[in-house]
Amino acid sequence: MQSFPNDAICPRQEIASLPVYNAGISAVAARRVSGLQDIAALASNENPYGSSPAVSAALASLVPSRYSDPASAALRHVLSEKLGTSSDQIVCGNGSEELIAALCRAYLQKGDSVLTVSPCFGLHEIEPMAAGAQVLKVPMTPALDYDVDGLADELTRRPKIVFVSSPSNPVGRALSRRALDRLLDAVHPTTLFVLDEAYFEMIDSSYPDGLQVLGGRSDLSWVVLRTFSKAYGLAGLRAGYGIASDERIARAMRSCMTPFNVNAAAQAAAIAALRDEAWMLQTTAKIRHDRNILADRLAGLGVRVVPSQTNFLFLDLATQAAPVASALIKKGIVVKPWMEAGYRHFLRVSIGTTGDNERFATEVGHILGLA
Ligand code: PMP
């Protein structure tokens, strides 16, 4: 057996103690465990209807032997026209998760403080910690809504960065205009406000467009993050983007990513997806409709369902969620038991096809002894 030279090569202290991102189990693993071919993949908030047919057409004409455009210029141009911002304010990433990492790499150093909420999207905690920052998490209220006053209080301590997802992953709530304004009023100009809108396309029209609201705040430094992984159905290709208040922020983020970070397939697919907004609007409308049906069905069984503005539901099972998730895998259903301290009795389930949603409701009802 090969021997290793003991402790001579160690990762940085921050890395050694880092929590591992809970990516869940793959459909391949679920097939092995369940012995079933037909897996209901309800753990990663993907679009169950795939992506626009225009994406397949764009991918068919790719030239794989050529490097991708390191600037993602064509994609940034299409985005800038759609969003009404300068393309210099836009930065594209290998998924929006790369942009979270780039922000931390660009702006944080050991000892800095970062503010976020709890429960939170794992990388809003892991990436700041990897950069050596201390992460303070303000818990959601007992009703599972943003504790806007609590966050506003903590903002007076001027953290270097604040990460807030709206709609929230995993809770599903979105910030109202009033709540967002209240938070922004509490942000000091030395704090970078990062609004992660990975699920922006899912929200009802009564909720604000964060980019529009932030666009009116020239007094603050901010970044809005969005992705092609969810509503546009391109999770496997990896494309996300950020819009920064100032092109210098976009440039700093760009400096912290590899040169060809967004591959050619992802760039071409994202452009094609943006040109077929009708497909995205149609599938997100269907997903929202089915989400409400599933929420009612689960509430009817007696499960506490947090109101959702996204393509997933956060369920209070009133019992440890991990064993329930394991029992569901045996039935070919993959969901995400929440592993964050204080929230281990919650399960996050993505909205799938109508059939998969019903399959989930039936099986979880049986497992919990409710049906
Ligand atoms: N932010 C939030 C809130 C998310 O839920 C996710 C994906 N689960 C991401 C960012 C990252 O998405 P991607 O890297 O696929 O764009």
Coordinates of C-alpha atoms and ligand atoms in Angstrom, one line a residue:
M1 CA 0.0 0.0 0.0
Q2 CA 1.2 3.5 -0.8
S3 CA 2.2 5.5 2.2
F4 CA 1.6 9.2 2.6
P5 CA 4.1 11.6 4.2
N6 CA 2.1 12.2 7.4
D7 CA 0.9 15.7 8.0
A8 CA 3.4 17.6 5.8
I9 CA 0.7 18.8 3.4
C10 CA -2.4 20.2 5.2
P11 CA -5.2 22.2 3.8
R12 CA -5.7 25.7 5.3
Q13 CA -7.4 25.5 8.8
E14 CA -10.6 27.0 7.4
I15 CA -10.9 24.3 4.8
A16 CA -10.2 21.4 7.1
S17 CA -13.1 22.3 9.3
L18 CA -15.6 23.2 6.5
P19 CA -19.0 21.6 6.5
V20 CA -19.6 19.5 3.3
Y21 CA -22.2 20.8 0.9
N22 CA -25.2 18.4 1.1
A23 CA -25.7 17.7 -2.6
G24 CA -28.1 14.8 -2.0
I25 CA -28.1 11.4 -3.7
S26 CA -28.1 10.9 -7.5
A27 CA -30.8 9.1 -9.5
V28 CA -28.2 6.4 -10.2
A29 CA -27.7 5.8 -6.5
A30 CA -31.5 5.9 -5.9
R31 CA -32.0 3.2 -8.6
R32 CA -29.4 1.0 -6.9
V33 CA -31.0 1.4 -3.5
S34 CA -34.7 1.1 -4.6
G35 CA -34.2 -1.4 -7.4
L36 CA -36.6 0.8 -9.4
Q37 CA -35.9 2.4 -12.8
D38 CA -38.5 5.1 -12.5
I39 CA -37.0 7.6 -10.0
A40 CA -38.9 10.7 -8.9
A41 CA -36.0 13.2 -8.6
L42 CA -37.4 15.8 -6.2
A43 CA -34.3 16.9 -4.4
S44 CA -32.6 19.5 -6.5
N45 CA -35.3 22.0 -7.6
E46 CA -34.8 21.2 -11.3
N47 CA -37.4 21.9 -14.0
P48 CA -39.2 18.5 -14.5
Y49 CA -40.0 19.5 -18.1
G50 CA -36.4 19.8 -19.2
S51 CA -35.5 22.8 -21.3
S52 CA -36.8 24.7 -24.4
P53 CA -36.5 22.8 -27.7
A54 CA -34.5 25.8 -28.9
V55 CA -31.7 24.7 -26.5
S56 CA -31.3 21.3 -28.3
A57 CA -31.1 23.0 -31.6
A58 CA -28.4 25.4 -30.3
L59 CA -26.4 22.5 -28.8
A60 CA -26.5 20.6 -32.1
S61 CA -24.5 23.3 -33.9
L62 CA -21.7 23.5 -31.3
V63 CA -18.1 23.3 -32.2
P64 CA -16.5 21.5 -29.3
S65 CA -12.9 21.8 -30.5
R66 CA -12.9 25.5 -29.9
Y67 CA -12.6 27.2 -26.5
S68 CA -15.6 29.0 -25.2
D69 CA -15.7 32.8 -25.1
P70 CA -13.9 33.7 -21.8
A71 CA -16.0 36.9 -21.6
S72 CA -19.4 35.2 -22.3
A73 CA -19.9 38.4 -24.4
A74 CA -22.9 37.3 -26.4
L75 CA -24.7 36.0 -23.4
R76 CA -24.0 39.1 -21.4
H77 CA -25.2 41.2 -24.3
V78 CA -28.5 39.3 -24.5
L79 CA -28.9 39.6 -20.7
S80 CA -28.1 43.3 -20.7
E81 CA -30.8 44.0 -23.3
K82 CA -33.3 41.9 -21.4
L83 CA -32.5 43.5 -18.0
G84 CA -31.8 47.0 -19.2
T85 CA -28.3 47.1 -17.5
S86 CA -24.9 47.7 -19.0
S87 CA -23.2 44.4 -19.9
D88 CA -20.1 45.6 -17.9
Q89 CA -22.2 45.1 -14.8
I90 CA -23.0 41.5 -15.7
V91 CA -20.7 38.6 -14.9
C92 CA -21.4 35.0 -15.9
G93 CA -20.5 31.9 -13.9
N94 CA -20.3 28.2 -14.1
G95 CA -23.6 28.1 -12.3
S96 CA -24.5 30.9 -9.9
E97 CA -22.7 29.0 -7.2
E98 CA -19.4 29.9 -8.8
L99 CA -20.4 33.6 -8.4
I100 CA -21.0 33.1 -4.7
A101 CA -17.5 31.6 -4.4
A102 CA -16.0 34.4 -6.5
L103 CA -17.6 37.1 -4.4
C104 CA -16.1 35.5 -1.2
R105 CA -12.7 35.2 -2.9
A106 CA -12.8 38.7 -4.1
Y107 CA -14.0 40.5 -0.9
L108 CA -13.4 38.4 2.2
Q109 CA -10.4 37.8 4.3
K110 CA -9.7 36.1 7.6
G111 CA -11.7 37.6 10.4
D112 CA -14.3 39.4 8.2
S113 CA -18.0 38.9 9.1
V114 CA -20.8 37.7 6.9
L115 CA -24.5 37.8 7.6
T116 CA -27.1 35.4 6.3
V117 CA -30.2 33.6 7.5
S118 CA -31.0 30.2 8.9
P119 CA -31.9 27.9 7.4
C120 CA -29.8 29.0 4.4
F121 CA -28.5 27.8 1.1
G122 CA -25.4 25.9 2.1
L123 CA -22.9 27.8 0.0
H124 CA -24.0 31.1 1.6
E125 CA -22.2 29.7 4.7
I126 CA -19.6 27.4 3.3
E127 CA -18.0 29.8 0.8
P128 CA -17.5 32.7 3.4
M129 CA -16.1 30.1 5.8
A130 CA -13.7 28.8 3.2
A131 CA -12.4 32.4 2.8
G132 CA -11.8 32.6 6.6
A133 CA -14.9 34.7 7.5
Q134 CA -17.2 34.3 10.5
V135 CA -20.8 33.7 9.4
L136 CA -23.6 34.9 11.6
K137 CA -27.0 33.4 10.8
V138 CA -30.3 35.1 11.8
P139 CA -32.9 32.4 12.2
M140 CA -36.2 32.7 10.3
T141 CA -39.2 33.6 12.6
P142 CA -41.2 30.7 14.2
A143 CA -43.7 31.2 11.3
L144 CA -40.7 30.6 8.9
D145 CA -40.6 34.1 7.5
Y146 CA -37.6 36.4 7.3
D147 CA -36.8 38.1 10.6
V148 CA -36.4 41.5 9.0
D149 CA -36.0 43.3 12.3
G150 CA -33.4 40.8 13.5
L151 CA -31.5 41.1 10.2
A152 CA -31.7 44.9 10.3
D153 CA -30.3 44.9 13.8
E154 CA -27.3 42.8 12.7
L155 CA -26.8 44.9 9.7
T156 CA -25.9 47.8 12.0
R157 CA -22.7 45.9 12.8
R158 CA -21.7 46.4 9.2
P159 CA -20.8 42.8 8.0
K160 CA -18.6 42.7 4.9
I161 CA -21.2 40.8 2.9
V162 CA -24.8 39.9 3.5
F163 CA -26.3 36.9 1.5
V164 CA -30.1 36.7 1.4
S165 CA -31.9 34.4 -1.0
S166 CA -35.4 35.5 -2.1
P167 CA -37.2 33.3 -2.7
S168 CA -35.5 31.5 0.1
N169 CA -33.9 28.2 -0.4
P170 CA -34.9 26.1 1.5
V171 CA -37.9 27.9 3.0
G172 CA -39.6 29.1 -0.1
R173 CA -40.7 32.5 1.2
A174 CA -39.9 35.7 -0.8
L175 CA -39.2 39.1 0.5
S176 CA -42.0 41.6 0.1
R177 CA -41.2 45.0 -1.3
R178 CA -41.6 46.5 2.2
A179 CA -39.3 43.9 3.8
L180 CA -36.7 44.4 1.1
D181 CA -36.8 48.2 1.5
R182 CA -36.5 47.8 5.3
L183 CA -33.4 45.6 4.8
L184 CA -31.8 48.0 2.3
D185 CA -32.4 50.9 4.6
A186 CA -30.4 49.1 7.3
V187 CA -27.4 48.3 5.0
H188 CA -24.3 50.4 5.5
P189 CA -22.4 51.5 2.3
T190 CA -19.5 49.3 3.5
T191 CA -21.6 46.2 3.3
L192 CA -22.0 44.4 0.0
F193 CA -25.7 43.3 -0.3
V194 CA -26.0 40.0 -2.2
L195 CA -29.6 39.2 -3.2
D196 CA -29.7 35.6 -4.5
E197 CA -32.6 35.3 -6.8
A198 CA -32.0 31.8 -8.1
Y199 CA -35.8 31.2 -8.1
F200 CA -36.8 34.7 -9.3
E201 CA -38.8 33.4 -12.3
M202 CA -41.1 31.5 -9.9
I203 CA -42.5 34.4 -7.9
D204 CA -46.0 35.8 -8.1
S205 CA -46.3 39.3 -9.6
S206 CA -47.1 40.8 -6.2
Y207 CA -43.4 40.3 -5.2
P208 CA -40.7 42.7 -6.2
D209 CA -38.1 42.3 -8.9
G210 CA -35.0 42.6 -6.7
L211 CA -32.9 43.9 -9.6
Q212 CA -35.4 46.8 -10.2
V213 CA -35.5 47.7 -6.5
L214 CA -31.7 47.5 -6.1
G215 CA -31.2 49.4 -9.3
G216 CA -32.8 52.4 -7.5
R217 CA -30.2 52.2 -4.7
S218 CA -27.2 54.0 -6.0
D219 CA -26.2 54.6 -2.4
L220 CA -25.4 50.9 -1.9
S221 CA -23.1 48.2 -3.3
W222 CA -25.1 45.2 -4.3
V223 CA -25.1 42.1 -6.5
V224 CA -28.2 40.2 -7.7
L225 CA -27.6 36.5 -8.6
R226 CA -29.7 34.5 -11.0
T227 CA -29.4 31.2 -12.7
F228 CA -30.4 29.1 -15.7
S229 CA -30.5 26.0 -13.6
K230 CA -34.1 26.3 -12.3
A231 CA -36.8 27.9 -14.5
Y232 CA -34.8 27.5 -17.7
G233 CA -34.0 23.8 -17.1
L234 CA -30.2 24.0 -17.7
A235 CA -28.9 22.7 -14.3
G236 CA -26.6 20.1 -15.9
L237 CA -24.9 22.7 -18.2
R238 CA -24.0 25.1 -15.4
A239 CA -24.7 28.8 -16.2
G240 CA -25.6 31.6 -13.9
Y241 CA -25.1 35.3 -13.8
G242 CA -24.7 38.2 -11.5
I243 CA -25.6 41.9 -12.0
A244 CA -23.5 44.2 -9.9
S245 CA -24.2 47.8 -8.9
D246 CA -20.8 48.8 -10.2
E247 CA -18.8 47.3 -13.0
R248 CA -15.7 47.3 -10.7
I249 CA -17.5 44.6 -8.6
A250 CA -18.2 42.6 -11.7
R251 CA -14.6 42.9 -12.7
A252 CA -13.3 41.8 -9.3
M253 CA -15.6 38.7 -9.4
R254 CA -14.4 37.9 -12.9
S255 CA -10.8 38.0 -11.7
C256 CA -11.6 35.3 -9.2
M257 CA -12.8 32.7 -11.7
T258 CA -11.0 30.5 -14.2
P259 CA -10.7 32.0 -17.7
F260 CA -13.0 29.7 -19.6
N261 CA -15.4 29.2 -16.7
V262 CA -18.6 29.1 -18.7
N263 CA -18.3 26.3 -21.3
A264 CA -19.5 26.8 -24.9
A265 CA -22.5 24.5 -24.5
A266 CA -23.7 26.4 -21.5
Q267 CA -23.3 29.8 -23.2
A268 CA -25.1 28.7 -26.4
A269 CA -27.9 27.0 -24.4
A270 CA -28.4 30.0 -22.1
I271 CA -28.8 32.3 -25.1
A272 CA -31.3 30.0 -26.8
A273 CA -33.2 29.6 -23.5
L274 CA -33.5 33.4 -23.1
R275 CA -34.8 33.7 -26.7
D276 CA -37.6 31.3 -25.8
E277 CA -39.1 33.0 -22.8
A278 CA -42.5 31.6 -23.7
W279 CA -41.4 28.1 -22.9
M280 CA -40.0 29.1 -19.5
L281 CA -43.2 31.1 -18.7
Q282 CA -45.4 28.1 -19.7
T283 CA -43.5 25.6 -17.6
T284 CA -43.1 27.8 -14.5
A285 CA -46.9 28.5 -14.6
K286 CA -47.5 24.8 -14.7
I287 CA -45.1 24.2 -11.8
R288 CA -46.7 26.9 -9.7
H289 CA -50.1 25.4 -10.3
D290 CA -48.9 21.9 -9.4
R291 CA -47.1 23.3 -6.3
N292 CA -50.4 24.7 -5.0
I293 CA -52.1 21.4 -5.6
L294 CA -49.4 19.5 -3.8
A295 CA -49.3 22.0 -0.9
D296 CA -53.1 21.6 -0.4
R297 CA -52.9 17.8 -0.7
L298 CA -50.1 17.7 2.0
A299 CA -51.9 20.2 4.3
G300 CA -55.0 18.0 3.9
L301 CA -52.9 15.0 5.3
G302 CA -52.0 17.2 8.3
V303 CA -48.5 18.2 7.3
R304 CA -47.4 21.7 8.0
V305 CA -46.4 23.3 4.7
V306 CA -44.6 26.6 4.5
P307 CA -46.2 29.0 1.9
S308 CA -43.9 28.9 -1.1
Q309 CA -43.0 31.3 -3.9
T310 CA -40.7 28.7 -5.6
N311 CA -40.7 25.3 -7.2
F312 CA -40.3 23.5 -4.0
L313 CA -42.0 23.1 -0.6
F314 CA -40.5 23.1 2.9
L315 CA -42.4 20.6 5.1
D316 CA -42.4 20.4 8.8
L317 CA -42.6 16.6 9.4
A318 CA -42.7 17.0 13.2
T319 CA -40.2 14.1 13.3
Q320 CA -36.6 13.6 12.1
A321 CA -36.7 14.0 8.3
A322 CA -33.6 11.9 7.4
P323 CA -35.3 8.5 8.1
V324 CA -38.4 9.6 6.2
A325 CA -36.1 10.6 3.2
S326 CA -34.4 7.2 3.4
A327 CA -37.8 5.4 3.4
L328 CA -38.8 7.5 0.4
I329 CA -35.6 6.5 -1.5
K330 CA -36.6 2.8 -1.2
K331 CA -39.8 3.8 -3.0
G332 CA -37.8 5.5 -5.8
I333 CA -38.4 9.1 -4.5
V334 CA -35.5 11.4 -3.8
V335 CA -36.1 14.4 -1.6
K336 CA -33.9 16.6 0.6
P337 CA -34.1 16.2 4.4
W338 CA -32.7 19.4 5.8
M339 CA -29.5 18.8 7.8
E340 CA -29.0 22.2 9.4
A341 CA -29.2 22.4 13.2
G342 CA -32.7 23.3 14.4
Y343 CA -34.3 22.3 11.1
R344 CA -33.7 18.6 11.0
H345 CA -37.5 17.8 11.1
F346 CA -37.9 19.7 7.8
L347 CA -38.0 18.1 4.4
R348 CA -37.6 20.0 1.1
V349 CA -39.4 18.5 -1.9
S350 CA -39.1 19.9 -5.4
I351 CA -42.2 20.2 -7.6
G352 CA -41.9 17.5 -10.3
T353 CA -44.4 16.2 -12.9
T354 CA -48.0 15.9 -11.7
G355 CA -47.5 12.1 -11.4
D356 CA -44.3 12.4 -9.3
N357 CA -45.9 14.9 -7.0
E358 CA -48.8 12.6 -6.4
R359 CA -46.5 9.6 -5.9
F360 CA -44.6 11.7 -3.2
A361 CA -47.8 12.7 -1.4
T362 CA -49.1 9.1 -1.3
E363 CA -45.8 7.6 -0.1
V364 CA -44.9 10.3 2.5
G365 CA -48.5 10.0 3.8
H366 CA -48.0 6.2 4.3
I367 CA -44.6 6.6 5.9
L368 CA -45.8 9.2 8.4
G369 CA -48.9 7.1 9.1
L370 CA -51.2 9.9 7.9
A371 CA -52.9 8.1 5.1
Ligands
PMP1 N1 -28.5 30.0 -5.0 C1 -29.5 29.3 -4.5 C2 -30.5 30.0 -3.5 C3 -29.8 28.0 -4.9 O1 -30.8 27.3 -4.4 C4 -28.9 27.4 -5.9 C5 -29.0 26.0 -6.3 N2 -29.6 25.1 -5.5 C6 -27.8 28.2 -6.3 C7 -27.7 29.5 -5.9 C8 -26.8 27.6 -7.3 O2 -27.4 27.3 -8.5 P1 -26.5 27.1 -9.8 O3 -25.1 27.0 -9.4 O4 -27.0 25.8 -10.4 O5 -26.8 28.3 -10.6

